[in-house]
Tab-separated table of C-alpha atoms in Angstrom:
chain	number	residue	atom	x	y	z
A	83	MET	CA	0.000	0.000	0.000
A	84	LYS	CA	2.859	2.409	0.774
A	85	ARG	CA	4.492	1.625	-2.574
A	86	ARG	CA	1.245	2.485	-4.381
A	87	ASN	CA	0.619	5.564	-2.207
A	88	LEU	CA	-2.534	4.082	-0.658
A	89	SER	CA	-3.855	4.416	2.894
A	90	ILE	CA	-6.862	3.486	5.001
A	91	ARG	CA	-9.419	6.312	4.945
A	92	THR	CA	-12.095	6.384	7.624
A	93	ARG	CA	-15.011	8.450	8.825
A	94	THR	CA	-14.252	10.085	12.173
A	95	THR	CA	-16.607	9.521	15.101
A	96	VAL	CA	-17.045	10.799	18.642
A	97	SER	CA	-17.261	8.147	21.343
A	98	GLN	CA	-19.869	8.210	24.074
A	99	GLN	CA	-18.454	9.654	27.288
A	100	LEU	CA	-18.866	7.762	30.549
A	101	PRO	CA	-20.456	9.710	33.440
A	102	LYS	CA	-18.119	10.850	36.218
A	103	ASP	CA	-19.708	8.514	38.784
A	104	TYR	CA	-19.854	5.575	36.361
A	105	GLU	CA	-17.977	3.188	38.668
A	106	GLU	CA	-20.543	3.642	41.447
A	107	LYS	CA	-23.492	3.295	39.042
A	108	LEU	CA	-21.908	0.235	37.427
A	109	ALA	CA	-21.423	-1.467	40.781
A	110	THR	CA	-24.982	-0.613	41.890
A	111	PHE	CA	-26.526	-2.046	38.722
A	112	CYS	CA	-24.471	-5.254	38.865
A	113	ALA	CA	-25.341	-5.721	42.527
A	114	TYR	CA	-29.054	-5.219	41.771
A	115	CYS	CA	-29.005	-7.849	39.009
A	116	LYS	CA	-27.054	-10.364	41.082
A	117	ASN	CA	-29.363	-9.895	44.065
A	118	LYS	CA	-32.497	-10.427	41.944
A	119	ILE	CA	-30.985	-13.485	40.228
A	120	THR	CA	-29.983	-15.001	43.575
A	121	GLU	CA	-33.130	-14.030	45.485
A	122	LYS	CA	-35.580	-15.315	42.870
A	123	LYS	CA	-33.305	-18.109	41.563
A	124	ILE	CA	-33.499	-16.813	38.002
A	125	ARG	CA	-31.863	-19.158	35.519
A	126	PRO	CA	-29.830	-17.927	32.479
A	127	GLU	CA	-32.607	-18.913	30.065
A	128	HIS	CA	-34.889	-16.418	31.845
A	129	ILE	CA	-32.493	-13.448	31.722
A	130	THR	CA	-33.279	-11.301	28.659
A	131	ASN	CA	-31.668	-8.202	27.170
A	132	MET	CA	-33.434	-6.094	24.532
A	133	ASP	CA	-32.106	-3.169	22.538
A	134	GLU	CA	-33.030	-1.003	19.549
A	135	VAL	CA	-30.549	-0.849	16.668
A	136	PRO	CA	-30.908	2.127	14.266
A	137	LEU	CA	-30.175	1.099	10.663
A	138	THR	CA	-30.413	2.522	7.140
A	139	PHE	CA	-31.308	0.960	3.789
A	140	ASP	CA	-27.726	1.451	2.601
A	141	ILE	CA	-24.988	0.076	4.868
A	142	PRO	CA	-21.665	1.223	3.380
A	143	VAL	CA	-18.381	0.638	5.170
A	144	ASN	CA	-16.752	3.552	6.993
A	145	ARG	CA	-13.230	2.481	6.033
A	146	THR	CA	-11.876	2.015	2.532
A	147	VAL	CA	-8.617	2.156	0.568
A	148	GLU	CA	-7.827	5.270	-1.466
A	149	LYS	CA	-4.898	7.328	-2.701
A	150	THR	CA	-3.079	9.126	0.110
A	151	GLY	CA	-4.021	12.819	0.175
A	152	THR	CA	-7.363	12.399	-1.619
A	153	ARG	CA	-9.773	14.978	-0.217
A	154	THR	CA	-13.024	13.218	-1.117
A	155	VAL	CA	-13.583	9.459	-1.195
A	156	SER	CA	-16.725	8.252	-2.978
A	157	ILE	CA	-18.527	5.061	-1.940
A	158	ARG	CA	-21.242	3.654	-4.204
A	159	THR	CA	-24.706	3.427	-2.632
A	160	THR	CA	-28.315	3.750	-3.794
A	161	GLY	CA	-28.587	7.137	-2.083
A	162	ASN	CA	-30.605	5.802	0.857
A	163	GLU	CA	-27.910	5.851	3.531
A	164	LYS	CA	-30.049	8.327	5.532
A	165	SER	CA	-33.358	6.483	5.079
A	166	SER	CA	-33.728	4.974	8.512
A	167	PHE	CA	-35.572	2.238	10.354
A	168	THR	CA	-35.152	0.348	13.630
A	169	VAL	CA	-34.448	-3.292	14.443
A	170	VAL	CA	-35.358	-4.427	17.968
A	171	LEU	CA	-33.188	-7.337	19.090
A	172	GLY	CA	-33.609	-9.554	22.133
A	173	CYS	CA	-31.443	-12.365	23.481
A	174	GLN	CA	-31.080	-14.461	26.624
A	175	ALA	CA	-28.124	-15.380	28.805
A	176	ASN	CA	-28.179	-19.003	27.626
A	177	GLY	CA	-27.608	-17.843	24.030
A	178	GLN	CA	-31.231	-18.024	22.870
A	179	LYS	CA	-32.112	-15.271	20.352
A	180	LEU	CA	-35.645	-13.875	20.180
A	181	PRO	CA	-37.276	-12.980	16.842
A	182	PRO	CA	-36.354	-9.458	15.691
A	183	MET	CA	-38.914	-6.684	15.359
A	184	VAL	CA	-38.468	-4.169	12.512
A	185	ILE	CA	-40.036	-0.699	12.809
A	186	PHE	CA	-40.187	1.123	9.472
A	187	LYS	CA	-40.511	4.887	9.185
A	188	ARG	CA	-43.990	4.869	7.629
A	189	LYS	CA	-47.585	5.548	8.572
A	190	THR	CA	-48.770	2.161	7.274
A	191	LEU	CA	-47.223	-1.277	6.888
A	192	PRO	CA	-45.597	-1.994	3.510
A	193	LYS	CA	-47.710	-4.218	1.240
A	194	GLU	CA	-45.072	-6.866	0.639
A	195	LYS	CA	-44.703	-10.538	1.496
A	196	PHE	CA	-42.302	-10.691	4.432
A	197	PRO	CA	-40.219	-13.685	5.531
A	198	ALA	CA	-41.136	-15.737	8.573
A	199	GLY	CA	-39.341	-15.102	11.846
A	200	VAL	CA	-39.673	-11.307	11.969
A	201	ILE	CA	-42.322	-8.934	13.359
A	202	ILE	CA	-43.038	-5.879	11.165
A	203	ARG	CA	-44.345	-2.577	12.560
A	204	ALA	CA	-44.468	1.028	11.351
A	205	ASN	CA	-44.730	4.498	12.809
A	206	PRO	CA	-43.965	8.005	11.467
A	207	LYS	CA	-40.661	8.247	13.341
A	208	GLY	CA	-39.417	4.719	12.678
A	209	TRP	CA	-38.349	4.401	16.301
A	210	MET	CA	-39.460	2.680	19.488
A	211	ASP	CA	-42.354	4.247	21.376
A	212	GLU	CA	-44.583	3.034	24.217
A	213	GLU	CA	-47.051	1.351	21.863
A	214	ASN	CA	-44.345	-0.627	20.056
A	215	MET	CA	-42.656	-1.490	23.339
A	216	ARG	CA	-45.876	-2.993	24.662
A	217	GLU	CA	-46.301	-4.794	21.347
A	218	TRP	CA	-42.779	-6.227	21.693
A	219	LEU	CA	-43.650	-7.513	25.170
A	220	ARG	CA	-46.858	-9.165	23.906
A	221	GLU	CA	-45.611	-10.586	20.615
A	222	ILE	CA	-42.007	-11.514	21.399
A	223	TYR	CA	-41.121	-11.419	25.097
A	224	VAL	CA	-44.165	-13.347	26.319
A	225	ASN	CA	-43.766	-15.918	23.525
A	226	ARG	CA	-40.147	-16.705	24.356
A	227	PRO	CA	-39.410	-20.301	25.506
A	228	ASP	CA	-41.137	-20.959	28.876
A	229	GLY	CA	-42.482	-17.401	28.934
A	230	PHE	CA	-46.130	-17.752	27.974
A	231	PHE	CA	-47.513	-18.929	31.325
A	232	HIS	CA	-45.201	-16.688	33.426
A	233	LYS	CA	-44.270	-19.708	35.505
A	234	TYR	CA	-40.615	-18.851	36.038
A	235	PRO	CA	-39.238	-15.628	37.561
A	236	SER	CA	-37.387	-13.631	34.924
A	237	LEU	CA	-35.159	-10.585	34.508
A	238	LEU	CA	-35.555	-8.121	31.619
A	239	ILE	CA	-32.571	-5.817	31.033
A	240	CYS	CA	-32.950	-2.677	28.933
A	241	ASP	CA	-31.546	0.846	28.694
A	242	SER	CA	-33.135	3.997	30.103
A	243	MET	CA	-35.005	5.001	26.951
A	244	ARG	CA	-38.275	6.737	27.833
A	245	ALA	CA	-40.432	4.142	26.042
A	246	HIS	CA	-39.056	1.415	28.356
A	247	LEU	CA	-39.968	3.232	31.551
A	248	THR	CA	-43.616	4.268	31.306
A	249	ASP	CA	-46.012	3.051	33.990
A	250	ALA	CA	-47.929	0.947	31.464
A	251	VAL	CA	-44.737	-0.829	30.355
A	252	LYS	CA	-43.585	-1.421	33.940
A	253	ASN	CA	-46.968	-2.913	34.884
A	254	GLN	CA	-46.933	-5.136	31.806
A	255	VAL	CA	-43.447	-6.409	32.675
A	256	LYS	CA	-44.521	-7.111	36.245
A	257	GLN	CA	-47.512	-9.122	35.016
A	258	THR	CA	-45.110	-11.511	33.243
A	259	ASN	CA	-43.431	-12.419	36.553
A	260	SER	CA	-40.390	-10.401	35.498
A	261	GLU	CA	-38.152	-7.841	37.152
A	262	LEU	CA	-37.110	-4.815	35.080
A	263	ALA	CA	-33.406	-3.877	35.304
A	264	VAL	CA	-32.762	-0.447	33.771
A	265	ILE	CA	-29.185	0.343	32.735
A	266	PRO	CA	-28.112	3.825	33.927
A	267	GLY	CA	-27.701	6.443	31.207
A	268	GLY	CA	-24.296	6.461	29.531
A	269	LEU	CA	-23.366	2.935	30.657
A	270	THR	CA	-24.814	0.781	27.885
A	271	LYS	CA	-21.302	0.197	26.495
A	272	GLU	CA	-20.340	-1.319	29.843
A	273	LEU	CA	-23.512	-3.118	30.952
A	274	GLN	CA	-25.707	-3.978	27.971
A	275	PRO	CA	-24.797	-7.402	26.487
A	276	LEU	CA	-26.175	-6.533	23.048
A	277	ASP	CA	-24.025	-3.393	22.881
A	278	ILE	CA	-20.968	-5.124	24.296
A	279	GLY	CA	-20.680	-8.105	22.006
A	280	VAL	CA	-23.705	-8.848	19.810
A	281	ASN	CA	-24.831	-5.813	17.804
A	282	ARG	CA	-21.506	-5.450	16.019
A	283	ALA	CA	-21.533	-9.088	14.898
A	284	PHE	CA	-25.118	-8.672	13.671
A	285	LYS	CA	-24.275	-5.492	11.720
A	286	ALA	CA	-21.222	-7.090	10.131
A	287	LYS	CA	-23.328	-9.934	8.750
A	288	LEU	CA	-26.037	-7.516	7.628
A	289	ARG	CA	-23.453	-5.355	5.853
A	290	ALA	CA	-22.052	-8.439	4.086
A	291	ALA	CA	-25.545	-9.179	2.703
A	292	TRP	CA	-25.952	-5.585	1.484
A	293	GLU	CA	-22.509	-5.595	-0.170
A	294	GLN	CA	-23.283	-8.860	-1.942
A	295	TRP	CA	-26.592	-7.435	-3.181
A	296	MET	CA	-24.857	-4.259	-4.399
A	297	THR	CA	-22.273	-6.238	-6.407
A	298	GLU	CA	-24.231	-9.315	-7.501
A	299	GLY	CA	-27.946	-8.704	-6.972
A	300	GLU	CA	-30.601	-7.790	-9.508
A	301	HIS	CA	-31.290	-4.055	-9.531
A	302	THR	CA	-33.939	-1.787	-11.008
A	303	PHE	CA	-33.501	1.874	-11.917
A	304	THR	CA	-35.638	5.001	-12.084
A	305	LYS	CA	-36.174	6.946	-15.318
A	306	THR	CA	-33.311	9.231	-14.303
A	307	GLY	CA	-30.959	6.276	-13.937
A	308	ARG	CA	-30.915	6.168	-10.144
A	309	GLN	CA	-30.651	2.695	-8.656
A	310	ARG	CA	-33.578	1.756	-6.432
A	311	ARG	CA	-32.894	0.541	-2.921
A	312	ALA	CA	-33.625	-2.992	-1.726
A	313	THR	CA	-37.275	-3.753	-0.977
A	314	TYR	CA	-38.656	-3.915	2.557
A	315	ALA	CA	-39.010	-7.689	2.241
A	316	THR	CA	-35.403	-8.073	1.063
A	317	ILE	CA	-34.142	-5.998	3.986
A	318	CYS	CA	-36.136	-8.152	6.409
A	319	GLN	CA	-34.723	-11.345	4.888
A	320	TRP	CA	-31.206	-9.987	5.415
A	321	ILE	CA	-32.095	-9.211	9.036
A	322	VAL	CA	-33.474	-12.712	9.664
A	323	ASP	CA	-30.427	-14.352	8.059
A	324	ALA	CA	-27.880	-12.108	9.811
A	325	TRP	CA	-29.516	-12.628	13.221
A	326	ALA	CA	-29.587	-16.407	12.705
A	327	LYS	CA	-25.842	-16.413	11.941
A	328	VAL	CA	-24.896	-14.771	15.253
A	329	SER	CA	-23.581	-17.669	17.336
A	330	VAL	CA	-24.861	-18.832	20.704
A	331	SER	CA	-21.437	-18.407	22.287
A	332	THR	CA	-21.213	-14.797	21.092
A	333	VAL	CA	-24.427	-14.014	22.980
A	334	VAL	CA	-23.351	-15.894	26.125
A	335	ARG	CA	-19.942	-14.220	26.201
A	336	ALA	CA	-21.594	-10.808	25.944
A	337	PHE	CA	-23.646	-11.524	29.082
A	338	MET	CA	-20.465	-12.640	30.835
A	339	LYS	CA	-18.572	-9.490	29.821
A	340	ALA	CA	-21.445	-7.398	31.148
A	341	GLY	CA	-21.181	-9.203	34.495
A	342	ILE	CA	-24.745	-10.527	34.332
A	343	ILE	CA	-23.635	-14.174	34.521
A	344	THR	CA	-20.326	-15.557	35.780
A	345	GLU	CA	-20.065	-18.934	34.041
A	346	LEU	CA	-20.972	-20.520	30.717
A	347	PRO	CA	-24.329	-22.353	30.637
A	348	GLY	CA	-24.071	-26.031	29.837
A	349	ASN	CA	-25.513	-25.748	26.303
A	350	SER	CA	-23.184	-23.007	25.044
A	351	ASN	CA	-20.698	-23.688	22.275
A	352	ASP	CA	-17.394	-21.833	21.988
A	353	THR	CA	-16.285	-23.121	18.607
A	354	ASP	CA	-17.935	-20.527	16.375
A	355	SER	CA	-17.651	-17.287	18.362
A	356	ASP	CA	-14.464	-16.098	16.675
A	357	ASN	CA	-16.191	-15.994	13.282
A	358	ASP	CA	-18.846	-13.511	14.405
A	359	GLU	CA	-16.554	-10.501	14.437
A	360	ARG	CA	-15.751	-10.459	10.716
A	361	ASP	CA	-17.604	-10.648	7.440
A	362	PRO	CA	-17.588	-14.284	6.298
A	363	GLY	CA	-15.306	-15.430	3.500
A	364	MET	CA	-14.438	-12.016	2.034
A	365	LEU	CA	-11.166	-10.675	3.380
A	366	ASP	CA	-8.092	-11.703	5.290
A	367	ALA	CA	-8.707	-11.328	9.034
A	368	VAL	CA	-6.279	-8.405	9.453
A	369	ILE	CA	-7.666	-6.446	6.494
A	370	ALA	CA	-11.234	-7.226	7.525
A	371	GLN	CA	-10.524	-5.753	10.949
A	372	LEU	CA	-9.162	-2.567	9.361
A	373	LEU	CA	-12.106	-2.137	7.018
A	374	ASN	CA	-14.832	-3.260	9.421
A	375	SER	CA	-17.136	-0.416	10.422
A	376	ASP	CA	-17.323	0.043	14.186
A	377	THR	CA	-20.463	2.106	14.531
A	378	GLU	CA	-20.938	0.886	18.104
A	379	ASP	CA	-18.649	3.746	19.227
A	380	GLU	CA	-21.093	6.381	18.011
A	381	GLU	CA	-23.737	7.994	20.187
A	382	PHE	CA	-27.136	7.827	18.505
A	383	GLU	CA	-28.655	11.289	18.332
A	384	GLY	CA	-31.883	10.505	16.505
A	385	PHE	CA	-32.958	10.070	12.923
A	386	VAL	CA	-32.752	12.739	10.258
A	387	ASP	CA	-36.129	13.493	8.678
A	388	GLU	CA	-36.408	12.167	5.144
A	389	GLU	CA	-37.063	14.631	2.344
């Protein structure tokens, strides 16, 4: 690369800052979770973490190779890298993954045939609100393994987003024989398993599907020659496939890193976790690490309104 005057070019980001009293808040949250797990004898398969992942219809990499000194680096997309939607992911401490929910930024549901294994919702903002949170509890959380009859005490871990903390949501969680553990603001990078070790693996696999579609897929164009983005159904199929490819051990290790559990459950498998951090079968491991987009370091500040 030096001989050809090439270098790695990347988009700069600003990392989320930890609060000044983060150590005290971290210890308090971990102690709360451990006390609830011990007191109610909550097993790993009944410890759930849920999180919203903001995504766009185009998922270009943030790092690429270009001539050193080039002021502007162009990356080919369909022009929809700001058209946003939300994927709601949920997973359990034993490695079980719950079906994803996709919230599109629309007033009505798209009239397309969607794949099985995903819940589709829509609202004008394309983001989680109280109504969609209650829907997630009814359609996904309650229907998790052993969750329908509320027989076993459970722990639901989520961040401090307003939609997670309304009285109606809290009452609904309590009715499922579950305790709600709310991660203090600014500490999701330290305490939320999905943020710590799962979301990045999911996004890497989703990006690989988008890149393959951009290079090999069938495309249609507008009268002005602009390439149309992937359909809603295609996007959802990518989400289902990418989520299925995230390994059990990746999920379990994330709960361990967050301090929620201290040992591997008996049904976890460590053999495939290393493959979750890179796009499959495309690049050498070192180069893949350089080019892999690490959007988990960015603080989400809301969606930009579409024109």
